[in-house]
Tab-separated table of C-alpha atoms and ligand atoms in Angstrom:
chain	number	residue	atom	x	y	z
H	1	MET	CA	-9.005	27.300	4.055
H	2	ASP	CA	-11.758	25.672	1.979
H	3	LEU	CA	-12.809	22.261	3.238
H	4	ARG	CA	-15.566	21.755	0.650
H	5	PHE	CA	-15.255	19.965	-2.688
H	6	THR	CA	-15.785	21.997	-5.860
H	7	ASP	CA	-18.624	21.128	-8.293
H	8	ASP	CA	-16.082	19.576	-10.666
H	9	GLU	CA	-14.694	17.421	-7.872
H	10	LEU	CA	-18.190	16.247	-6.936
H	11	ALA	CA	-18.912	15.416	-10.599
H	12	PHE	CA	-15.663	13.461	-10.715
H	13	ARG	CA	-16.708	11.505	-7.619
H	14	ALA	CA	-20.012	10.571	-9.290
H	15	GLU	CA	-18.155	9.406	-12.421
H	16	VAL	CA	-15.805	7.190	-10.403
H	17	ARG	CA	-18.685	5.712	-8.402
H	18	GLU	CA	-20.598	4.865	-11.585
H	19	PHE	CA	-17.529	3.276	-13.187
H	20	ILE	CA	-16.945	1.033	-10.174
H	21	ARG	CA	-20.650	0.123	-9.987
H	22	THR	CA	-20.769	-0.951	-13.626
H	23	ARG	CA	-17.286	-2.418	-14.182
H	24	LEU	CA	-16.230	-4.129	-10.935
H	25	PRO	CA	-16.980	-7.872	-11.270
H	26	GLU	CA	-19.470	-8.961	-8.591
H	27	ALA	CA	-17.286	-11.893	-7.456
H	28	ILE	CA	-14.378	-9.528	-6.728
H	29	HIS	CA	-16.659	-7.001	-5.044
H	30	ARG	CA	-18.097	-9.688	-2.771
H	31	LYS	CA	-14.691	-11.028	-1.804
H	32	VAL	CA	-13.399	-7.567	-0.881
H	33	ALA	CA	-16.590	-6.791	1.065
H	34	GLU	CA	-16.210	-10.032	3.011
H	35	GLY	CA	-12.512	-9.367	3.658
H	36	ARG	CA	-11.376	-12.451	1.762
H	37	ALA	CA	-7.982	-12.547	0.062
H	38	LEU	CA	-8.123	-12.015	-3.688
H	39	ARG	CA	-6.300	-14.329	-6.062
H	40	LYS	CA	-3.485	-12.869	-8.172
H	41	ASP	CA	-5.554	-13.169	-11.377
H	42	GLU	CA	-8.438	-11.226	-9.806
H	43	ILE	CA	-6.130	-8.361	-8.772
H	44	VAL	CA	-4.599	-8.334	-12.260
H	45	GLN	CA	-8.043	-8.394	-13.921
H	46	TRP	CA	-9.309	-5.339	-11.999
H	47	GLN	CA	-6.095	-3.370	-12.489
H	48	ARG	CA	-6.310	-4.003	-16.253
H	49	THR	CA	-9.921	-2.789	-16.265
H	50	LEU	CA	-8.760	0.411	-14.543
H	51	ASN	CA	-5.813	0.704	-16.903
H	52	GLU	CA	-8.062	0.509	-19.994
H	53	LYS	CA	-9.853	3.559	-18.619
H	54	GLY	CA	-6.501	5.260	-17.849
H	55	TRP	CA	-7.132	5.077	-14.091
H	56	ALA	CA	-4.671	2.404	-12.884
H	57	THR	CA	-1.990	4.952	-11.996
H	58	PRO	CA	-3.786	7.756	-10.093
H	59	SER	CA	-0.647	9.656	-9.036
H	60	TRP	CA	1.160	9.536	-12.384
H	61	PRO	CA	1.418	12.615	-14.608
H	62	ARG	CA	0.047	12.425	-18.161
H	63	GLU	CA	3.518	12.430	-19.748
H	64	HIS	CA	4.204	9.044	-18.142
H	65	GLY	CA	0.856	7.496	-19.014
H	66	GLY	CA	-1.105	8.582	-15.906
H	67	PRO	CA	-4.397	10.497	-15.742
H	68	GLY	CA	-2.692	13.715	-14.545
H	69	TRP	CA	-5.130	14.075	-11.646
H	70	SER	CA	-4.958	16.707	-8.932
H	71	VAL	CA	-4.190	15.534	-5.414
H	72	VAL	CA	-7.893	15.944	-4.529
H	73	GLN	CA	-9.024	13.805	-7.474
H	74	ARG	CA	-6.565	11.099	-6.399
H	75	TRP	CA	-7.977	11.117	-2.918
H	76	ILE	CA	-11.602	11.006	-4.156
H	77	PHE	CA	-10.732	8.071	-6.422
H	78	LEU	CA	-9.171	6.081	-3.557
H	79	ASP	CA	-12.015	6.969	-1.195
H	80	GLU	CA	-14.565	5.650	-3.703
H	81	LEU	CA	-12.562	2.418	-4.144
H	82	HIS	CA	-12.422	1.951	-0.353
H	83	GLN	CA	-16.100	2.597	0.200
H	84	ALA	CA	-17.325	0.494	-2.768
H	85	PRO	CA	-15.357	-1.571	-1.651
H	86	ALA	CA	-13.055	-2.377	-4.574
H	87	PRO	CA	-9.354	-3.336	-4.714
H	88	GLU	CA	-6.769	-0.563	-5.001
H	89	PRO	CA	-4.279	-0.750	-7.883
H	90	LEU	CA	-1.218	-2.700	-6.709
H	91	SER	CA	0.649	-0.251	-4.494
H	92	PHE	CA	4.116	-1.785	-5.042
H	93	ASN	CA	3.718	-1.095	-8.779
H	94	VAL	CA	1.729	2.091	-8.881
H	95	ASN	CA	2.701	4.094	-5.774
H	96	MET	CA	6.226	2.815	-5.252
H	97	ILE	CA	8.396	1.666	-8.175
H	98	GLY	CA	6.458	3.478	-10.961
H	99	PRO	CA	7.028	7.006	-9.563
H	100	VAL	CA	10.645	6.082	-8.709
H	101	LEU	CA	11.326	5.086	-12.312
H	102	PHE	CA	9.684	8.085	-13.943
H	103	THR	CA	11.548	10.383	-11.526
H	104	PHE	CA	14.990	8.729	-11.273
H	105	GLY	CA	15.087	6.024	-13.984
H	106	THR	CA	16.854	6.098	-17.344
H	107	GLU	CA	14.855	6.554	-20.567
H	108	ALA	CA	15.408	2.860	-21.321
H	109	GLN	CA	14.077	1.838	-17.879
H	110	LYS	CA	10.979	4.030	-18.330
H	111	GLN	CA	10.196	2.518	-21.705
H	112	ARG	CA	10.900	-1.022	-20.598
H	113	PHE	CA	9.022	-1.028	-17.313
H	114	LEU	CA	6.393	1.741	-16.971
H	115	PRO	CA	3.682	0.390	-19.332
H	116	ARG	CA	4.081	-3.104	-17.833
H	117	ILE	CA	3.885	-1.679	-14.289
H	118	ALA	CA	0.606	0.105	-15.082
H	119	ASN	CA	-0.981	-2.931	-16.737
H	120	LEU	CA	0.331	-5.315	-14.066
H	121	ASP	CA	2.150	-7.349	-16.723
H	122	ASP	CA	4.973	-7.381	-14.172
H	123	TRP	CA	4.115	-7.768	-10.491
H	124	TRP	CA	6.624	-5.987	-8.228
H	125	CYS	CA	7.521	-6.515	-4.591
H	126	GLN	CA	9.513	-4.382	-2.167
H	127	GLY	CA	12.834	-5.801	-0.950
H	128	PHE	CA	13.826	-3.226	1.656
H	129	SER	CA	13.545	-4.706	5.183
H	130	GLU	CA	15.951	-7.292	6.568
H	131	PRO	CA	15.977	-9.229	9.839
H	132	GLY	CA	18.146	-6.475	11.421
H	133	ALA	CA	16.912	-3.501	9.393
H	134	GLY	CA	13.287	-2.316	9.642
H	135	SER	CA	12.721	1.086	11.239
H	136	ASP	CA	16.486	1.535	11.033
H	137	LEU	CA	16.539	0.715	7.336
H	138	ALA	CA	19.998	2.193	6.769
H	139	ALA	CA	21.440	-0.708	8.808
H	140	LEU	CA	20.760	-3.077	5.888
H	141	LYS	CA	23.462	-5.648	5.130
H	142	ALA	CA	22.561	-7.297	1.799
H	143	ALA	CA	25.575	-6.435	-0.344
H	144	ALA	CA	26.431	-6.078	-4.021
H	145	ARG	CA	29.850	-6.031	-5.699
H	146	ARG	CA	30.670	-5.199	-9.291
H	147	ASP	CA	31.691	-7.980	-11.672
H	148	GLY	CA	32.080	-6.568	-15.216
H	149	ASP	CA	28.685	-5.396	-16.429
H	150	HIS	CA	26.843	-7.059	-13.520
H	151	TYR	CA	26.451	-6.766	-9.763
H	152	ILE	CA	26.683	-9.931	-7.667
H	153	VAL	CA	24.190	-9.718	-4.795
H	154	ASN	CA	24.235	-11.690	-1.535
H	155	GLY	CA	21.961	-11.262	1.490
H	156	GLN	CA	18.556	-11.789	3.041
H	157	LYS	CA	15.423	-9.676	2.858
H	158	ALA	CA	12.396	-10.091	5.134
H	159	TRP	CA	8.635	-9.382	5.038
H	160	GLN	CA	8.234	-9.130	1.254
H	161	GLY	CA	4.485	-8.618	0.821
H	162	MET	CA	3.166	-10.799	-2.039
H	163	GLY	CA	6.774	-11.671	-2.919
H	164	HIS	CA	5.606	-15.147	-3.955
H	165	CYS	CA	3.538	-13.534	-6.760
H	166	ALA	CA	6.257	-11.166	-7.887
H	167	ASP	CA	8.117	-11.095	-11.207
H	168	TRP	CA	10.458	-8.307	-10.044
H	169	MET	CA	11.725	-6.880	-6.766
H	170	PHE	CA	13.034	-3.345	-6.193
H	171	THR	CA	15.627	-3.662	-3.504
H	172	LEU	CA	18.339	-1.868	-1.552
H	173	VAL	CA	21.867	-3.184	-1.274
H	174	ARG	CA	25.074	-2.015	0.342
H	175	THR	CA	27.702	-1.093	-2.245
H	176	ASP	CA	30.105	0.751	0.062
H	177	ALA	CA	30.605	-0.335	3.671
H	178	SER	CA	33.342	2.219	4.391
H	179	VAL	CA	31.135	5.345	4.518
H	180	LYS	CA	28.237	6.325	6.818
H	181	PRO	CA	25.382	3.812	6.351
H	182	GLN	CA	23.075	6.037	4.254
H	183	ALA	CA	25.884	6.959	1.853
H	184	GLY	CA	26.700	3.396	0.739
H	185	ILE	CA	23.279	2.168	-0.440
H	186	THR	CA	22.201	1.452	-4.039
H	187	MET	CA	18.781	0.565	-5.478
H	188	LEU	CA	18.639	-2.451	-7.786
H	189	LEU	CA	15.833	-4.082	-9.767
H	190	ILE	CA	16.017	-7.864	-9.474
H	191	ASP	CA	14.260	-10.300	-11.788
H	192	MET	CA	12.754	-12.845	-9.375
H	193	ARG	CA	13.420	-15.643	-11.890
H	194	SER	CA	17.202	-15.059	-11.657
H	195	PRO	CA	19.276	-17.998	-10.401
H	196	GLY	CA	20.055	-17.565	-6.670
H	197	VAL	CA	16.705	-15.992	-5.693
H	198	THR	CA	14.748	-18.068	-3.151
H	199	VAL	CA	11.356	-17.009	-1.751
H	200	ARG	CA	10.164	-18.627	1.489
H	201	PRO	CA	6.716	-18.018	2.992
H	202	ILE	CA	6.125	-16.431	6.400
H	203	HIS	CA	2.771	-17.637	7.743
H	204	THR	CA	1.241	-14.963	9.942
H	205	ILE	CA	-1.197	-15.042	12.857
H	206	ASP	CA	-4.126	-14.278	10.504
H	207	GLY	CA	-3.643	-17.714	8.942
H	208	ARG	CA	-2.592	-16.197	5.640
H	209	HIS	CA	0.450	-16.305	3.429
H	210	GLU	CA	1.093	-12.769	2.289
H	211	VAL	CA	4.646	-12.018	3.455
H	212	ASN	CA	7.888	-13.815	2.661
H	213	GLU	CA	11.605	-13.973	3.212
H	214	VAL	CA	13.763	-13.568	0.117
H	215	PHE	CA	17.270	-15.025	0.008
H	216	LEU	CA	19.781	-13.708	-2.530
H	217	ASP	CA	22.714	-16.034	-3.152
H	218	GLY	CA	25.170	-14.798	-5.759
H	219	VAL	CA	22.378	-13.240	-7.855
H	220	ARG	CA	23.680	-11.585	-11.036
H	221	VAL	CA	22.007	-8.248	-11.734
H	222	PRO	CA	22.840	-6.356	-14.949
H	223	LEU	CA	24.133	-2.791	-14.451
H	224	ASP	CA	21.183	-1.413	-16.423
H	225	CYS	CA	18.947	-2.615	-13.563
H	226	ARG	CA	20.433	-0.075	-11.164
H	227	VAL	CA	18.202	2.943	-10.400
H	228	GLY	CA	20.137	6.202	-10.133
H	229	ASP	CA	23.847	6.278	-9.378
H	230	GLU	CA	25.770	3.768	-7.294
H	231	ASN	CA	25.675	4.669	-3.560
H	232	LYS	CA	22.907	7.225	-4.175
H	233	GLY	CA	19.975	4.984	-3.245
H	234	TRP	CA	19.060	6.709	0.014
H	235	ASP	CA	17.427	9.795	-1.511
H	236	ILE	CA	15.402	7.569	-3.829
H	237	THR	CA	14.393	5.486	-0.798
H	238	LYS	CA	13.100	8.534	1.077
H	239	PHE	CA	11.103	9.564	-2.005
H	240	LEU	CA	9.609	6.063	-2.269
H	241	LEU	CA	8.725	5.791	1.432
H	242	GLY	CA	6.975	9.192	1.265
H	243	ASN	CA	4.769	7.863	-1.543
H	244	GLU	CA	4.131	4.592	0.347
H	245	ARG	CA	2.375	6.597	3.061
H	246	THR	CA	0.107	8.394	0.580
H	247	GLY	CA	-3.526	7.538	1.192
H	248	ILE	CA	-2.601	5.368	4.137
H	249	ALA	CA	-5.427	6.698	6.389
H	250	ARG	CA	-7.914	4.675	4.323
H	251	ILE	CA	-10.880	6.346	6.034
H	252	GLY	CA	-13.279	4.855	3.481
H	253	MET	CA	-12.197	1.336	4.481
H	254	SER	CA	-12.848	2.054	8.166
H	255	LYS	CA	-16.274	3.492	7.340
H	256	GLU	CA	-17.108	0.338	5.409
H	257	LEU	CA	-15.964	-1.825	8.367
H	258	VAL	CA	-18.164	0.154	10.801
H	259	ARG	CA	-21.132	-0.106	8.398
H	260	ARG	CA	-20.688	-3.882	8.271
H	261	ALA	CA	-20.247	-4.115	12.035
H	262	LYS	CA	-23.523	-2.274	12.614
H	263	ALA	CA	-25.425	-4.456	10.139
H	264	VAL	CA	-23.983	-7.647	11.632
H	265	ALA	CA	-24.647	-6.499	15.215
H	266	ALA	CA	-28.288	-5.756	14.331
H	267	GLN	CA	-28.594	-9.235	12.806
H	268	ASN	CA	-27.013	-10.919	15.866
H	269	ASP	CA	-28.852	-8.824	18.486
H	270	ALA	CA	-25.422	-7.586	19.564
H	271	ASP	CA	-26.107	-3.860	19.165
H	272	ASP	CA	-26.432	-3.110	22.860
H	273	GLY	CA	-25.540	0.210	24.498
H	274	ARG	CA	-21.852	-0.615	24.820
H	275	PHE	CA	-21.625	-1.611	21.176
H	276	ARG	CA	-23.387	1.582	20.022
H	277	GLU	CA	-21.152	3.716	22.246
H	278	ARG	CA	-18.020	2.135	20.772
H	279	ALA	CA	-19.348	2.480	17.204
H	280	ALA	CA	-20.161	6.161	17.810
H	281	ALA	CA	-16.686	6.830	19.241
H	282	ILE	CA	-15.058	5.336	16.119
H	283	GLU	CA	-17.378	7.289	13.810
H	284	ILE	CA	-16.551	10.543	15.627
H	285	GLY	CA	-12.844	9.712	15.319
H	286	LEU	CA	-13.291	9.088	11.591
H	287	LYS	CA	-15.172	12.356	11.118
H	288	ALA	CA	-12.381	14.256	12.904
H	289	LEU	CA	-9.749	12.464	10.837
H	290	GLU	CA	-11.641	13.310	7.660
H	291	ILE	CA	-11.425	17.009	8.529
H	292	THR	CA	-7.686	16.632	9.211
H	293	GLN	CA	-7.335	14.840	5.885
H	294	MET	CA	-9.132	17.717	4.117
H	295	ARG	CA	-6.781	20.204	5.783
H	296	VAL	CA	-3.731	18.255	4.607
H	297	LEU	CA	-5.233	17.933	1.112
H	298	ASP	CA	-6.038	21.638	0.970
H	299	GLY	CA	-2.377	22.382	1.754
H	300	MET	CA	-1.290	19.941	-0.954
H	301	ARG	CA	-3.478	21.663	-3.587
H	302	GLU	CA	-0.738	24.317	-3.624
H	303	HIS	CA	2.350	22.251	-2.742
H	304	ALA	CA	1.683	18.773	-4.164
H	305	ASP	CA	5.411	18.112	-4.621
H	306	LYS	CA	6.304	18.613	-0.939
H	307	PRO	CA	5.435	15.771	1.461
H	308	ASP	CA	3.417	17.184	4.375
H	309	PRO	CA	4.747	15.876	7.730
H	310	ARG	CA	1.171	16.138	9.053
H	311	SER	CA	0.377	13.086	6.909
H	312	SER	CA	1.993	11.146	9.795
H	313	ILE	CA	-1.142	12.066	11.797
H	314	LEU	CA	-3.215	10.396	9.085
H	315	LYS	CA	-1.039	7.282	9.270
H	316	VAL	CA	-1.231	6.970	13.079
H	317	GLN	CA	-4.908	7.862	13.513
H	318	GLY	CA	-6.032	6.112	10.332
H	319	THR	CA	-4.452	2.779	11.246
H	320	GLU	CA	-5.598	2.945	14.878
H	321	LEU	CA	-9.184	3.629	13.769
H	322	ARG	CA	-9.056	0.834	11.209
H	323	GLN	CA	-7.884	-1.526	13.946
H	324	ALA	CA	-10.682	-0.304	16.227
H	325	ALA	CA	-13.270	-0.793	13.450
H	326	SER	CA	-12.060	-4.356	12.834
H	327	GLU	CA	-12.375	-5.028	16.561
H	328	LEU	CA	-15.940	-3.690	16.487
H	329	LEU	CA	-16.794	-6.086	13.670
H	330	LEU	CA	-15.205	-8.926	15.625
H	331	ARG	CA	-17.410	-8.058	18.588
H	332	ALA	CA	-20.502	-7.900	16.343
H	333	ALA	CA	-19.794	-11.261	14.716
H	334	GLY	CA	-19.473	-12.999	18.074
H	335	PRO	CA	-18.601	-16.714	18.204
H	336	ALA	CA	-18.991	-17.114	14.400
H	337	ALA	CA	-15.748	-15.158	14.068
H	338	ALA	CA	-13.821	-17.932	15.811
H	339	GLN	CA	-13.769	-19.903	12.556
H	340	CYS	CA	-10.902	-19.020	10.300
H	341	ALA	CA	-10.886	-19.854	6.616
H	342	ASP	CA	-10.342	-18.407	3.187
H	343	GLU	CA	-11.561	-21.577	1.502
H	344	PHE	CA	-15.278	-20.913	2.119
H	345	ASP	CA	-16.918	-19.669	-1.053
H	346	ASP	CA	-20.586	-19.322	-0.144
H	347	ALA	CA	-22.127	-16.004	0.856
H	348	SER	CA	-22.936	-17.102	4.420
H	349	SER	CA	-19.267	-17.721	5.161
H	350	TRP	CA	-18.358	-14.028	5.533
H	351	ALA	CA	-18.009	-14.373	9.311
H	352	THR	CA	-15.092	-16.751	8.892
H	353	THR	CA	-12.875	-13.898	7.705
H	354	VAL	CA	-13.648	-11.451	10.512
H	355	ALA	CA	-11.069	-12.758	13.001
H	356	SER	CA	-8.488	-13.235	10.311
H	357	ASN	CA	-8.933	-9.607	9.146
H	358	TYR	CA	-8.730	-8.388	12.705
H	359	PHE	CA	-5.331	-10.091	12.994
H	360	THR	CA	-4.225	-8.839	9.548
H	361	LEU	CA	-4.853	-5.256	10.608
H	362	ARG	CA	-2.628	-5.554	13.704
H	363	ALA	CA	0.268	-5.087	11.258
H	364	ALA	CA	-1.115	-1.811	9.801
H	365	SER	CA	0.510	0.179	12.614
H	366	VAL	CA	3.863	-1.470	11.838
H	367	TYR	CA	4.315	-1.354	8.049
H	368	GLY	CA	4.668	1.874	6.049
H	369	GLY	CA	6.776	3.233	8.941
H	370	SER	CA	5.684	2.136	12.436
H	371	ASN	CA	3.359	4.425	14.371
H	372	GLU	CA	6.021	5.046	17.018
H	373	VAL	CA	8.376	6.289	14.311
H	374	GLN	CA	5.572	8.485	12.868
H	375	LYS	CA	5.186	10.028	16.317
H	376	ASN	CA	8.909	10.854	16.317
H	377	ILE	CA	8.418	12.603	12.948
H	378	LEU	CA	5.455	14.566	14.324
H	379	ALA	CA	7.384	15.584	17.430
H	380	LYS	CA	10.235	16.954	15.338
H	381	ALA	CA	8.663	18.287	12.142
H	382	VAL	CA	5.225	19.453	13.358
H	383	LEU	CA	5.614	20.217	17.067
H	384	GLY	CA	9.232	21.362	16.765
H	385	LEU	CA	10.303	19.447	19.886
C	1	LIG	C1	2.508	-7.327	7.238
C	1	LIG	C2	3.810	-6.677	6.937
C	1	LIG	C3	4.146	-6.407	5.614
C	1	LIG	C4	5.361	-5.845	5.307
C	1	LIG	N1	5.711	-5.677	3.983
C	1	LIG	C5	6.968	-5.284	3.677
C	1	LIG	C6	7.399	-5.289	2.302
C	1	LIG	O1	6.632	-5.606	1.392
C	1	LIG	N2	8.678	-4.958	2.039
C	1	LIG	C7	9.564	-4.587	3.011
C	1	LIG	O2	10.696	-4.284	2.686
C	1	LIG	N3	9.186	-4.585	4.328
C	1	LIG	C8	7.918	-4.930	4.664
C	1	LIG	N4	7.519	-4.966	5.984
C	1	LIG	C9	8.490	-4.640	7.018
C	1	LIG	C10	8.193	-3.339	7.742
C	1	LIG	O3	8.572	-2.241	6.959
C	1	LIG	C11	8.929	-3.392	9.094
C	1	LIG	O4	8.305	-4.402	9.855
C	1	LIG	C12	8.887	-2.079	9.802
C	1	LIG	O5	9.696	-1.135	9.151
C	1	LIG	C13	9.372	-2.224	11.280
C	1	LIG	O6	10.616	-2.833	11.298
C	1	LIG	P1	10.907	-4.125	12.212
C	1	LIG	O7	9.819	-5.113	11.992
C	1	LIG	O8	12.300	-4.535	11.960
C	1	LIG	O9	10.737	-3.596	13.689
C	1	LIG	P2	11.766	-2.694	14.503
C	1	LIG	O10	12.267	-1.596	13.632
C	1	LIG	O11	12.774	-3.585	15.134
C	1	LIG	O12	10.829	-2.079	15.588
C	1	LIG	C14	10.370	-2.825	16.721
C	1	LIG	C15	9.550	-1.888	17.603
C	1	LIG	O13	10.382	-0.803	18.045
C	1	LIG	C16	9.807	0.467	17.691
C	1	LIG	N5	10.850	1.417	17.290
C	1	LIG	C17	11.857	1.199	16.412
C	1	LIG	N6	12.612	2.312	16.275
C	1	LIG	C18	12.057	3.257	17.082
C	1	LIG	C19	12.383	4.613	17.370
C	1	LIG	N7	13.424	5.234	16.788
C	1	LIG	N8	11.588	5.283	18.265
C	1	LIG	C20	10.505	4.678	18.860
C	1	LIG	N9	10.171	3.362	18.617
C	1	LIG	C21	10.930	2.678	17.743
C	1	LIG	C22	8.897	0.157	16.498
C	1	LIG	O14	7.840	1.088	16.385
C	1	LIG	C23	8.374	-1.240	16.848
C	1	LIG	O15	7.273	-1.145	17.715
C	1	LIG	C24	6.276	-5.496	6.335
C	1	LIG	C25	5.927	-5.727	7.663
C	1	LIG	C26	4.722	-6.325	7.959
C	1	LIG	C27	4.402	-6.603	9.404
């Protein structure tokens, strides 16, 4: 097993770093560094800059407009974005619906949607979860029935991240209630401007509006907006969820949080023995996770098409370390972190986002498949229990 990068991979890392340094607008860089929410237009602007360079879709093969990178190049690219720090390309578009369409979509769907997905001309959201269907996604109840060349969709979806910004939603609906749950599910693409679609905000403990409920009342969806065959949505769902977990460890982000925590603690005279001990424990955890990540990546050099169940370790450890790093920063910021606001624009206001980010990251161990469920996967697929 070779855990070192090749010379070409190191040269690639330098190229990515230089591109980010010269092309990322300072205002966006500062907002990400301070943990402030970006506006939709800022996310779109950066994704279009990446797309001009051919880098907005790291996991896409060349034939579908991607850079055709190896799995190691993809990881280096994301790691550089996280450490810069710079925004990632919009995951709903680039990691989720894009790969689904170039793998399962019709030629017409590929031509219609893929270029717009890459350039963020259309913003997508994920309409999977429902009030009674999260970890047990196959229990979903939103239903569709055929009416000529349309489906009529009724139901409720929950937790749609950035759904209020979205032009389109990829969603799962029940099209056959008489078979076992997984066998009666279909994937549909819903235009969010369709009559009958209502988006309502869910305000979370971090004081932000990122997630939503989406109500579907008699929404008419043309048949050509179905992905794959009717009742065959479950396999596509598993493919999509596997991609959602890609890069989820976000080690670079945790490193950046620890770096900030140390700088802030030094400034606030908060870097006492207990603080340094905690910081060191997180850094050791990150180093160990990095080695695990390299092992998983090395395996994927040969078998990039097969999801590695060990990536569940990256999800569990990565999110727990990110939560620990955000807690460290909270401790370093001290009482200044008690303020909570995204409306501050001056440089000295960074502390106002520390508590809010700490709360935001509580959810990281829930979405993308909860950590408890990842542990079930590890028990079965890795430990053979
Ligand atoms: C911030 C945020 C953003 C999200 N964004 C989206 C989005 O954009 N689109 C979307 O469709 N969904 C989204 N979700 C929903 C997310 O996928 C679900 O919250 C997640 O799947 C868990 O489902 P649940 O909330 O219904 O909890 P439940 O499934 O009810 O789980 C409750 C608790 O029970 C545990 N549990 C459940 N089953 C098992 C089991 N078999 N073994 C052991 N423990 C178990 C869970 O780990 C959890 O701790 C988002 C959620 C959050 C918090």
